[in-house]
Short mmCIF file of C-alpha atoms in Angstrom, two decimals:
data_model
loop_
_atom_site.label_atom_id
_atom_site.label_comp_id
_atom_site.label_asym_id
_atom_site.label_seq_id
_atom_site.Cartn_x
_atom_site.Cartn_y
_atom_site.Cartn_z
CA UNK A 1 8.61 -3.86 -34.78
CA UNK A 2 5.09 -5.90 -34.51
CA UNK A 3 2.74 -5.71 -31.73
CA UNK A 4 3.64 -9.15 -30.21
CA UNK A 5 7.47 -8.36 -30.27
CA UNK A 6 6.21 -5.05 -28.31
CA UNK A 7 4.25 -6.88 -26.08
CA UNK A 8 7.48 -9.42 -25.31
CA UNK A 9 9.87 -6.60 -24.56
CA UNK A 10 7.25 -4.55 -22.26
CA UNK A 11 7.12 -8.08 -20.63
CA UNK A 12 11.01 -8.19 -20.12
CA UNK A 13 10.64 -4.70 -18.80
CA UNK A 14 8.16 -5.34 -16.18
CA UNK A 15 9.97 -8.63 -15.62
CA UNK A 16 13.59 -6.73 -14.60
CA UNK A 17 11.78 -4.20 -12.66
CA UNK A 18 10.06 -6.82 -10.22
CA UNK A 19 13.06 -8.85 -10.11
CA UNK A 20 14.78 -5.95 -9.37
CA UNK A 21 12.33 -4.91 -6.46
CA UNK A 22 12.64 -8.28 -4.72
CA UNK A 23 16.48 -8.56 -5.11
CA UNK A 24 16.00 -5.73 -2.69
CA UNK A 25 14.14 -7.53 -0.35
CA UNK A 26 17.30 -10.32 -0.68
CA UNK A 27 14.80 -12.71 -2.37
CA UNK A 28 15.94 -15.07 -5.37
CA UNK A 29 14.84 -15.11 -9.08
CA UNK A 30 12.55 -17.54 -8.76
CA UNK A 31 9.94 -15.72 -7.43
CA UNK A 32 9.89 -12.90 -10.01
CA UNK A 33 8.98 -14.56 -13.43
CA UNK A 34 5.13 -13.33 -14.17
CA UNK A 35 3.72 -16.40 -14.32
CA UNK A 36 4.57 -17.05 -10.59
CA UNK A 37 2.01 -16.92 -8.64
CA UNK A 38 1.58 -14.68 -5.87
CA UNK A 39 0.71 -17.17 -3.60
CA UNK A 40 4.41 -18.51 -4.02
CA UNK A 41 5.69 -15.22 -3.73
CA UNK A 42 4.48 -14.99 -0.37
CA UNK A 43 6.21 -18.18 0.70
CA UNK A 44 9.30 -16.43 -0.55
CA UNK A 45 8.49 -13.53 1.35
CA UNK A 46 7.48 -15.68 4.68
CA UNK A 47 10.68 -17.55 4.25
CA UNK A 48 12.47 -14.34 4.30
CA UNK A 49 11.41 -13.26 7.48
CA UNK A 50 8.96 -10.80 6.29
CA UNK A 51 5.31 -10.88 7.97
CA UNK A 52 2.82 -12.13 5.50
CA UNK A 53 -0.12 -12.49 7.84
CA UNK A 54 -2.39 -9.60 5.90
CA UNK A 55 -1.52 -10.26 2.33
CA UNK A 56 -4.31 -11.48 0.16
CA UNK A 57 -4.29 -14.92 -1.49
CA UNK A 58 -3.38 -14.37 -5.65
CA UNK A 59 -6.57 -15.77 -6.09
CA UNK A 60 -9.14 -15.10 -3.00
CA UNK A 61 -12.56 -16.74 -5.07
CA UNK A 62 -10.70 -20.21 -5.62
CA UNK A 63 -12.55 -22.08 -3.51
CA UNK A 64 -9.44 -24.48 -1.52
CA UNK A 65 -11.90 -25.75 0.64
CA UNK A 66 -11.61 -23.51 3.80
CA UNK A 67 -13.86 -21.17 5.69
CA UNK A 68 -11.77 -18.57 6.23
CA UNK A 69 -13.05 -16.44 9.44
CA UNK A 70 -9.29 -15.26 10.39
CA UNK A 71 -9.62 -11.40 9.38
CA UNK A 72 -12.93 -10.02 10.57
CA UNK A 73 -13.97 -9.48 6.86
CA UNK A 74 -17.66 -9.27 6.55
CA UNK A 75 -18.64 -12.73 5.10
CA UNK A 76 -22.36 -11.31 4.07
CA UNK A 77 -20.92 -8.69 1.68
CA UNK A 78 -21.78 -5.32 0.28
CA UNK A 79 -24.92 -3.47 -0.34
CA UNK A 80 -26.39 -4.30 -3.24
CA UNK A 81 -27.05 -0.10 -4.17
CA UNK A 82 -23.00 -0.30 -3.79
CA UNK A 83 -22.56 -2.64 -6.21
CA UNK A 84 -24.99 -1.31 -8.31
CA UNK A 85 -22.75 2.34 -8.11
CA UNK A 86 -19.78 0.77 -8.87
CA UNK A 87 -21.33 -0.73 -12.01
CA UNK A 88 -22.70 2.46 -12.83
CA UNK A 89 -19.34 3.84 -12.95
CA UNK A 90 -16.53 1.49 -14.46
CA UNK A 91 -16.45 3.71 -17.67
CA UNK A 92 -15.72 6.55 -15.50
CA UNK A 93 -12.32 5.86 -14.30
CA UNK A 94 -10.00 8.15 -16.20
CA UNK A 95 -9.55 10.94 -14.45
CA UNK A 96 -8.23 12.07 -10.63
CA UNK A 97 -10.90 11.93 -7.41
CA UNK A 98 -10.78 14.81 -5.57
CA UNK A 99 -13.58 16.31 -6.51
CA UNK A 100 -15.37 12.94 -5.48
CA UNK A 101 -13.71 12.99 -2.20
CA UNK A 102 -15.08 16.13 -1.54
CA UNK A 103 -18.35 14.81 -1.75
CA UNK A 104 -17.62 12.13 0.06
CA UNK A 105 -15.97 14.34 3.02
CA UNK A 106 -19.35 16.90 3.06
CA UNK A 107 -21.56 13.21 3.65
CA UNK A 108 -19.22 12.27 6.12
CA UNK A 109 -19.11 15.60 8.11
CA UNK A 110 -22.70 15.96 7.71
CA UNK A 111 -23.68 12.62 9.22
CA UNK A 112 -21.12 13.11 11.96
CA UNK A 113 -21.87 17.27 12.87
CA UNK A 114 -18.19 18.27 12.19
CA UNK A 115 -16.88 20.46 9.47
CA UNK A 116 -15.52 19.66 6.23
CA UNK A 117 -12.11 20.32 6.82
CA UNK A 118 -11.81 17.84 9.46
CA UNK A 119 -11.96 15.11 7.42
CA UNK A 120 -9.31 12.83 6.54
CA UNK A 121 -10.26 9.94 3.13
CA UNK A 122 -7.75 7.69 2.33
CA UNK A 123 -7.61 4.33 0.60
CA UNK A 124 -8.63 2.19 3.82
CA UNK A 125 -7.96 3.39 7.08
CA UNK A 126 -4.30 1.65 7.77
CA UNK A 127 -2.94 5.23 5.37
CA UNK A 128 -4.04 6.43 8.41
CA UNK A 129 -3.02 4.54 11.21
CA UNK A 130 0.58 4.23 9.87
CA UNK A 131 0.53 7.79 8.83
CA UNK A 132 -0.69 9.01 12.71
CA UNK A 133 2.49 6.69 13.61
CA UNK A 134 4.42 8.83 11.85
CA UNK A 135 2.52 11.96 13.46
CA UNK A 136 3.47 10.36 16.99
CA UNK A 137 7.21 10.07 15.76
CA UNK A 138 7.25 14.01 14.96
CA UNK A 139 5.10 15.32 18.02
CA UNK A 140 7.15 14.27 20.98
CA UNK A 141 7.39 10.17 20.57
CA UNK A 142 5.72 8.87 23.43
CA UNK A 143 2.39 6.90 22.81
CA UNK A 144 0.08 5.24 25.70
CA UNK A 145 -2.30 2.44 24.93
CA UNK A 146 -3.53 -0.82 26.09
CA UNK A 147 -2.14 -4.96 25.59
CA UNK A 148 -4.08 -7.14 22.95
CA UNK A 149 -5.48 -4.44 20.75
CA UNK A 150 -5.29 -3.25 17.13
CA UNK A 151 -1.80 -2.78 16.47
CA UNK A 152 -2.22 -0.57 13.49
CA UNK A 153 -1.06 2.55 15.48
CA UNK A 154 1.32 1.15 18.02
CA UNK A 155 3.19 -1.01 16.40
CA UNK A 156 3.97 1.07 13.53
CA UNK A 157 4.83 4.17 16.11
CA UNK A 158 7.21 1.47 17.55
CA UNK A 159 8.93 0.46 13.87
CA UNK A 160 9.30 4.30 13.51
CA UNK A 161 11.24 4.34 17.27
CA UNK A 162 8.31 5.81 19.62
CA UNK A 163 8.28 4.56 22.70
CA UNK A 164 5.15 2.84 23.65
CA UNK A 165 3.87 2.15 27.33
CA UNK A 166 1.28 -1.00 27.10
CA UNK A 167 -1.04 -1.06 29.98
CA UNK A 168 -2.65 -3.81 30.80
CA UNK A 169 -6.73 -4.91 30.31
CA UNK A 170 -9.34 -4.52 32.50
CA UNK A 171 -10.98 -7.65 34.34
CA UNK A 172 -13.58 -7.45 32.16
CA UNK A 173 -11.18 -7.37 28.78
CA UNK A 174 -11.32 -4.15 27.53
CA UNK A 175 -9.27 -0.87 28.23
CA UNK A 176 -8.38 0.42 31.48
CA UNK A 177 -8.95 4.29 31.39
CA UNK A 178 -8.06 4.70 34.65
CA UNK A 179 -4.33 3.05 34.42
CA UNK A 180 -4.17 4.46 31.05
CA UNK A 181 -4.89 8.18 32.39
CA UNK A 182 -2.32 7.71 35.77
CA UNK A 183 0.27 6.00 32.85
CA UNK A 184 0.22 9.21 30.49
CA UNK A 185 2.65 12.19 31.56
CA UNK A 186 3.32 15.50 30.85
CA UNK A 187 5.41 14.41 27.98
CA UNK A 188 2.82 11.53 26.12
CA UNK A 189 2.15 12.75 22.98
CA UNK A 190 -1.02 10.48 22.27
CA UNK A 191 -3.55 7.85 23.66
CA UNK A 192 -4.81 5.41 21.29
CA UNK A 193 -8.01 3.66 22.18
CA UNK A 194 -9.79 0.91 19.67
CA UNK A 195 -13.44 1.14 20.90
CA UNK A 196 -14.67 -1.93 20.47
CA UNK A 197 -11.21 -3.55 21.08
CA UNK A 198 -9.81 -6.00 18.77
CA UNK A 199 -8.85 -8.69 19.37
CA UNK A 200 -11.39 -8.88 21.97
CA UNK A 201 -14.24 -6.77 21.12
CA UNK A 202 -15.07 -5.41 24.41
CA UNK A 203 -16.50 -1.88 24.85
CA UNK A 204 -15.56 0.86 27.06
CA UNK A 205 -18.81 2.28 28.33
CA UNK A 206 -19.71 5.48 25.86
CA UNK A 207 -19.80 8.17 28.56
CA UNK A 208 -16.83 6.94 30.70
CA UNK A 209 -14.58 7.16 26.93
CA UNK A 210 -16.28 10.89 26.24
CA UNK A 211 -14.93 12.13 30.09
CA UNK A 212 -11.86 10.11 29.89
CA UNK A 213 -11.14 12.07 26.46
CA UNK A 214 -12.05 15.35 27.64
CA UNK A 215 -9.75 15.19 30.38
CA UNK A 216 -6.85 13.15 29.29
CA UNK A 217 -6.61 15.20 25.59
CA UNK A 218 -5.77 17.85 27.48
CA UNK A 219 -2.11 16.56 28.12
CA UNK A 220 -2.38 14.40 24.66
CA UNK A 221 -4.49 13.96 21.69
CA UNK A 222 -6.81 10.86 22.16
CA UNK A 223 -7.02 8.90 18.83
CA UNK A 224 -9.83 6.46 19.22
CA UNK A 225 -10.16 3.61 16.38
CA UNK A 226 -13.86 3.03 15.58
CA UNK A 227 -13.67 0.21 13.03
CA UNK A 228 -15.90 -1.99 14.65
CA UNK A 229 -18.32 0.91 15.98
CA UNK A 230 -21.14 0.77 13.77
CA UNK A 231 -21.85 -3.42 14.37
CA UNK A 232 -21.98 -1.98 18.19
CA UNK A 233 -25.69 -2.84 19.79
CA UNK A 234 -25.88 1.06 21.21
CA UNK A 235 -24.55 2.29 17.82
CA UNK A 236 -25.11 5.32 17.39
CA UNK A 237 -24.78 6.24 20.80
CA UNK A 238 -21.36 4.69 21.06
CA UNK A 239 -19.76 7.23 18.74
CA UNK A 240 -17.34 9.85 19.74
CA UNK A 241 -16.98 12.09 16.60
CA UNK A 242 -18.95 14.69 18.71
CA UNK A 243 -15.82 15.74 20.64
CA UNK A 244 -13.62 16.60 17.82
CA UNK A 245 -17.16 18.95 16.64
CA UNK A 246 -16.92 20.63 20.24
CA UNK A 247 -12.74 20.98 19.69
CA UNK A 248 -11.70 18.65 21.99
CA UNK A 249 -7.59 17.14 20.66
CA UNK A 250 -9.31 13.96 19.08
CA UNK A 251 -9.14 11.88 16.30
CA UNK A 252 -11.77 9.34 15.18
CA UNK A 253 -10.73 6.99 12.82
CA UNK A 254 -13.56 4.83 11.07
CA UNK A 255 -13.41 2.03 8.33
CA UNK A 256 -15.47 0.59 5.29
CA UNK A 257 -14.10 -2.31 5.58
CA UNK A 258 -16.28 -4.00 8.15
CA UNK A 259 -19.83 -3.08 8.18
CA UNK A 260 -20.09 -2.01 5.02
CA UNK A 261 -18.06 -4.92 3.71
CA UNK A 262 -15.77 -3.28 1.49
CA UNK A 263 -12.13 -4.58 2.35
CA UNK A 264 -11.06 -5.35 -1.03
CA UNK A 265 -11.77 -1.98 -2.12
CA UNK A 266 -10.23 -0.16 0.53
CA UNK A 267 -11.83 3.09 1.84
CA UNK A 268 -11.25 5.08 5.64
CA UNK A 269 -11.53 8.36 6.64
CA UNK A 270 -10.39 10.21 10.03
CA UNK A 271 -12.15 13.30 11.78
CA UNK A 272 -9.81 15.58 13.76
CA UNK A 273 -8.63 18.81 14.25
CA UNK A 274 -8.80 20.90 10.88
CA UNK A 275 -5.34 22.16 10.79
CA UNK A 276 -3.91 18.48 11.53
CA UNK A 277 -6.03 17.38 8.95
CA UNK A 278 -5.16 19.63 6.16
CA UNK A 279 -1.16 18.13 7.01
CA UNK A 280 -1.92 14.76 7.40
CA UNK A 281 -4.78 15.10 4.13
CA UNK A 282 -2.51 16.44 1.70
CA UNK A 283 0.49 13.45 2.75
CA UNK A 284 -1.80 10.77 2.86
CA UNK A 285 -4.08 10.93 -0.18
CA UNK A 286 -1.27 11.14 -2.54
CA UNK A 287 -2.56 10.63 -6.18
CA UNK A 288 -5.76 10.28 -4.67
CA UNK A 289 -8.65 7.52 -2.85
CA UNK A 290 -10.11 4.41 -5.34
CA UNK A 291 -12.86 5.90 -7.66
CA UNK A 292 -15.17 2.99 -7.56
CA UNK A 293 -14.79 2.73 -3.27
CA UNK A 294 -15.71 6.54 -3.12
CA UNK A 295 -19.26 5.92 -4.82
CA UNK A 296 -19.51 2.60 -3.30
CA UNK A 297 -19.23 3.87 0.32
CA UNK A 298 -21.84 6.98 -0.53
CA UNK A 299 -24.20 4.42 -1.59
CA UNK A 300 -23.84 2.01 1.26
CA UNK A 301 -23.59 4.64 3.44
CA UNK A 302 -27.29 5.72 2.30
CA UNK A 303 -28.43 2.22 2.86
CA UNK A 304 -29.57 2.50 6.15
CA UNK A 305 -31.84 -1.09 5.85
CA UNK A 306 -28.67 -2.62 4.74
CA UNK A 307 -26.72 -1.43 7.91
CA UNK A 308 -29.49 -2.02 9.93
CA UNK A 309 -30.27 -5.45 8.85
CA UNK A 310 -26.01 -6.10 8.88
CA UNK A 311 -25.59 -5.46 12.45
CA UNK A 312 -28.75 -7.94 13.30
CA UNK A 313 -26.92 -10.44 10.97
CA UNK A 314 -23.55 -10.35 12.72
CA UNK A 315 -25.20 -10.16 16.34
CA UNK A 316 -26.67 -13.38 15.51
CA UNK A 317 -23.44 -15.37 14.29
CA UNK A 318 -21.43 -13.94 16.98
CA UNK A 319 -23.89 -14.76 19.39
CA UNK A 320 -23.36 -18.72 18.08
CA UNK A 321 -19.96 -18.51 19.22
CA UNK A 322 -20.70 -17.31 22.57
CA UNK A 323 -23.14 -20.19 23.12
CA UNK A 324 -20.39 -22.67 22.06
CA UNK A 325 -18.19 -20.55 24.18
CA UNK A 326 -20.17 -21.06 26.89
CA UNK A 327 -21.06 -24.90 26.19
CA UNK A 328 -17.81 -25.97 26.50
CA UNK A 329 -17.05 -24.30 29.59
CA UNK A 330 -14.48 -21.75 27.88
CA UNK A 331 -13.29 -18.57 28.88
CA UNK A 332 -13.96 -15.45 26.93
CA UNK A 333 -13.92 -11.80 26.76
CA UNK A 334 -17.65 -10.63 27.66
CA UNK A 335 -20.41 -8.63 25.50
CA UNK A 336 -18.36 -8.65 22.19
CA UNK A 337 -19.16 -5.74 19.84
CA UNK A 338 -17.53 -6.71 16.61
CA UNK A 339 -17.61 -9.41 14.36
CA UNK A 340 -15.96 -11.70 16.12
CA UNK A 341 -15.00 -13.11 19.52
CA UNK A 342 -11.75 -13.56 22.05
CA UNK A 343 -11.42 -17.03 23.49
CA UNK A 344 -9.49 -19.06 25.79
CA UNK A 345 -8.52 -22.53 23.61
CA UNK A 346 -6.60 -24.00 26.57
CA UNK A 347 -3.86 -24.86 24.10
CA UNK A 348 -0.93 -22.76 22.07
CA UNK A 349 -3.00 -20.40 19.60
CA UNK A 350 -1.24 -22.01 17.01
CA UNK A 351 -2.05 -25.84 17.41
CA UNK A 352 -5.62 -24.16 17.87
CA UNK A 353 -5.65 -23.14 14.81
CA UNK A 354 -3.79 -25.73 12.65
CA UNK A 355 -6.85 -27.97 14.76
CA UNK A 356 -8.74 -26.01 12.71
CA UNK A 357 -7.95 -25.89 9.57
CA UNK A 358 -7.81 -29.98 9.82
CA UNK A 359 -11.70 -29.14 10.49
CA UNK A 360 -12.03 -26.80 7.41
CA UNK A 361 -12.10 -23.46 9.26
CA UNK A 362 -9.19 -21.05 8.90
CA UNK A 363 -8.69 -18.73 12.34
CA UNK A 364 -6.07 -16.32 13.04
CA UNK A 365 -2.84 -18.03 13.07
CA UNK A 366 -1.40 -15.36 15.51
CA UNK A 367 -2.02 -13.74 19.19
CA UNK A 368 -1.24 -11.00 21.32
CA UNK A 369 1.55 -10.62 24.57
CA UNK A 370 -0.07 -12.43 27.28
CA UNK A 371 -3.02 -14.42 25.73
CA UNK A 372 -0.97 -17.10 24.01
CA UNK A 373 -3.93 -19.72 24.11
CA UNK A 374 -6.40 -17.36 23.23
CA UNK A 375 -7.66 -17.27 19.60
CA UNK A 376 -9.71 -14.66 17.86
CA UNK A 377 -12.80 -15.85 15.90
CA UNK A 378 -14.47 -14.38 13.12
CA UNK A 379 -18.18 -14.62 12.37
CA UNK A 380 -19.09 -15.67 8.57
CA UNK A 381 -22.46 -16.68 7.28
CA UNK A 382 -24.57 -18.83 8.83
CA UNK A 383 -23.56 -21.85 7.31
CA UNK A 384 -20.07 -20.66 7.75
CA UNK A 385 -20.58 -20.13 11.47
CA UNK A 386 -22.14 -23.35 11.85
CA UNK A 387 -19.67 -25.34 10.34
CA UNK A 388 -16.93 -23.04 12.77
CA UNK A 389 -19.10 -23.89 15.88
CA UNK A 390 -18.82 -27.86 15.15
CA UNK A 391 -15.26 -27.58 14.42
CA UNK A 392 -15.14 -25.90 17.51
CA UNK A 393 -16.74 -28.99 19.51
CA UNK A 394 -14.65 -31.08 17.76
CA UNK A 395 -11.57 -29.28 18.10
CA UNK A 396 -11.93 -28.83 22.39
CA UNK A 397 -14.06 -32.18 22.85
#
């Protein structure tokens, strides 16, 4: 047999085995030949009910004419020492990471003050909100968190049948300790806490979170998600690795997506307690954590001008949509700490955005229980901002 008739029945093979996959999602054969893009195999997907929202475009550098500021991706990219690392090492991509990840983990728990073995790397952090679901599911079922935050954690606990108690915000948009401390019982197994907040980037002040913890991981473990931490304006002070060091029931969970602007190559880690860490390590690496995002995040990690310089960068595009905010006479949530903004459009969120993207400028199609004309609003570069702050004007004139 020649190499091209090879090649043609490896294709059939592959062929079968994704048409197979999506018959199982109840899908037709139209959306299985290779050639098909993925794009269209999304609208399949959308059209069978699935949720689509975080799937990547087939082809994310084809310029179709949007700005896209509708995921809180970091629009000003990597380091350039990342890149540089990952160059370095495409010719070293044959063999398993764990010895890499070890490195990796003795940076992280060095730069944090907690111990090796209470690190958790995984290929972006969602491994490890899903997986901490999971944890919920096994350790009693019960979590307690807020309304309009990450739903990484709760809504996967939910999927997996926890039972979830939403509290509502605080005036000022970001989470009520207090109700969340006189909502948990004797029977909660965890808190989770995203500090800043997403959707609406508030803060919880630093040393009100570290007593809340203290007190309330007592009764159950306090996972608080950090993504957004290090574009905070107090960062490092914000941080609360320090109680899982003094062996407080906490779990930090941090991402490279955002600051370090590594989304596409996925890389998280979690710091907790060593012995929940070893369990939830060995079930969530699997065959192991992306080569090239391993070196990458060491690199960018060492790049302290680059982080620096970042979090003056997004302060100052974020701080263009406040003013427009502001302008036009629309409500907010106050001192946003990500890379993005919570708004009041005074219309559906979803005309909002299809306003929008008439405009050019691509916002999150979605919202949260209870804000259902608020829209969140990432920051991109400044000519990407710019152009979002005149749809803006144009869009709520």
């Amino acid at each position: 047999m020649n190499r091209n008739a090879q090649w043609k029945l490896q294709e059939q093979s592959v062929n079968a085995s994704r048409r197979q996959w999506l018959k199982s999602l109840g899908l037709g054969a139209g959306a299985v030949a290779l050639t098909t893009s993925v794009d269209s195999i999304l609208g399949e997907l959308h059209a069978a009910g699935m949720p689509t929202e975080h799937f990547p475009s087939a082809t994310p550098n084809v310029n179709d004419g949007l700005i896209r500021l509708s995921s809180n991706e970091n629009a000003f990219g990597p380091s350039k020492n990342a890149v540089e690392a990952m160059q370095s090492e495409l010719l070293n991509l044959a063999r398993y990471t764990d010895a890499t990840v070890s490195v990796l983990a003795k940076k992280i728990a060095e730069q944090e003050g907690v111990a090796e073995e209470q690190i958790v790397i995984t290929n972006g952090s969602s491994p490890i909100l899903f997986g901490y679901a999971d944890w919920i599911t096994k350790n009693g079922n019960k979590l307690v968190t807020s309304m309009a935050t990450y739903e990484g954690v709760p809504r996967g606990a939910e999927f997996m049948g926890a039972d979830v108690t939403y509290v509502p915000l605080a005036a000022n948009m970001t989470f009520d300790l207090d109700a969340i401390e006189a909502a948990v019982t004797d029977d909660t197994t965890a808190v989770y806490v995203c500090n800043p907040n997403n959707p609406t980037g508030s803060m919880v002040d630093a040393a009100k979170l570290t007593a809340f913890a203290k007190r309330v991981s007592k009764k159950a473990q306090v996972f608080i998600d950090e993504a957004y931490i290090e574009m905070s304006d107090a960062y490092p002070a914000n941080v609360q690795s320090k109680l899982v060091a003094e062996g407080h029931n906490v779990v930090i969970c941090r991402t490279f997506s955002k600051i370090h602007a590594m989304a596409g190559q996925r890389l998280g880690y979690a710091i907790m307690p060593a012995e929940q860490a070893k369990k939830m390590g060995s079930m969530l690496r699997m065959g192991g954590v992306n080569y090239l995002a391993l070196v990458a995040g060491m690199a960018s990690m060492d790049d302290h001008d680059n982080l620096n310089n970042m979090r003056t960068r997004i302060k100052t595009e974020r701080d263009k949509l406040v003013k427009v905010a502001k302008e036009l006479n629309q409500p907010y949530a106050p001192n946003p700490q990500g890379n993005f903004i919570f708004m009041d459009t005074g219309m559906p969120h979803d005309k909002f955005a299809e306003k929008m993207k008439a405009q050019g400028v691509k916002v999150v199609g979605r919202t949260w229980p209870g804000y259902g004309s608020w829209s969140r609003i990432s920051v991109g570069t400044p000519d990407e901002t710019d152009a979002c702050v005149k749809a803006i004007k144009t869009v709520l004139a």
